[in-house]
Phi, psi and omega in degrees: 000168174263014184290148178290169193284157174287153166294303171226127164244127156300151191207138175285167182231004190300315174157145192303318153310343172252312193256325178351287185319317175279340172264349178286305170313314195284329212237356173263340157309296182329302189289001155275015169234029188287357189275358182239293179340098188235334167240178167212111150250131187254141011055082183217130183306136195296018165001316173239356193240153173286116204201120194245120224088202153260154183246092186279173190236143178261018179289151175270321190193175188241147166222171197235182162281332172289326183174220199221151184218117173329159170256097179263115191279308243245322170314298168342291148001287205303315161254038188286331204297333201312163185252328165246040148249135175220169185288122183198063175340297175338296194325315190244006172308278210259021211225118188272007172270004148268329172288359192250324169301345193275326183285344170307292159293343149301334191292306192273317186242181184252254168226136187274147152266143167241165198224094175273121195205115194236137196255137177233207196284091177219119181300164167302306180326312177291313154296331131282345169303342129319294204297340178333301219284311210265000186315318176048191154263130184042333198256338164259117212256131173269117181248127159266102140320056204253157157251198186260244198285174172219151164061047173222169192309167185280339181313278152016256183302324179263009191261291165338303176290312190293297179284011182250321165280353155276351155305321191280338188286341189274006210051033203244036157032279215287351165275020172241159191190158238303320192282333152326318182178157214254287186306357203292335164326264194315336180286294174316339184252006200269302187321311205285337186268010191272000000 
């Protein structure tokens, strides 16, 4: 389509055999910004390390089986200053809700820097106050990492998922909660800067 790339998208991390479709539609938007699209800050919630803030990474780049995707170091900097980011390698060993977005994105742009940032015990406030410093323009795409509910009947769960995306479409922060989505930190900070 000729629509311009979205600014920011929530995308799922379960893993590609589960979710690979859905984050393939959201990321097929993207790719209508590859001639601008130059950062990508990703947001993806802490799954093994105990983490109280957000967590930047001191690797110069990530590398996937398609290459290697640059670090912006100089974005980074940029919210060093915040009292809840810090440098936390740990942070990023293992935690597969940002690694699973990077070949979706090699594929839709061409080339970018990331600002990777895994959200632990982080208010929506501390997370926007992120997104303040990195919102930037046109050249920068906001990724939330999220899935919705976990582990419950199918009913459940599409009754849970169906109201936590009309909370989100609706901007309506204060209806989502802990049980709703894995992202919801980043997801809450995403809403207050919408």
């Amino acid at each position: 389509t000729d629509q311009p790339a979205p600014k920011a998208i929530i995308a799922p991390h379960a893993g590609y055999i589960y979710s690979g479709p859905i984050a393939a539609s959201a990321y097929a938007r993207v790719a209508n910004g590859r001639d601008y699209i130059t950062r990508v800050v990703l947001f993806g919630p802490s799954h093994r390390v105990a983490l109280s803030g957000l967590a930047i990474s001191s690797a110069e780049s990530f590398t996937t089986p398609l290459g290697q995707v640059p670090i912006d170091s100089t974005a980074q900097d940029r919210i060093r200053h915040l009292p809840q980011v810090r440098m936390s390698d740990e942070a990023h060993r293992w935690e597969h809700s940002l690694e699973v977005h990077l070949p979706f994105l090699q594929v839709a742009l061409d080339d970018f820097k990331l600002v990777p940032l895994v959200v632990g015990d982080a208010t929506a406030e501390e997370v926007y106050e992120v997104l303040e410093i990195l919102w930037g323009g046109r050249e920068t795409l906001i990724i939330v990492s999220s899935d919705l509910s976990h582990y419950h009947n199918y009913a459940t769960a599409q009754n849970l998922d169906l109201t936590t995306s009309a909370a989100i479409v609706g901007l309506r922060p204060q209806d989502i909660h802990y049980e709703h989505a894995c992202g919801r930190n980043p997801i809450l900070g995403l809403l207050t800067a919408a």
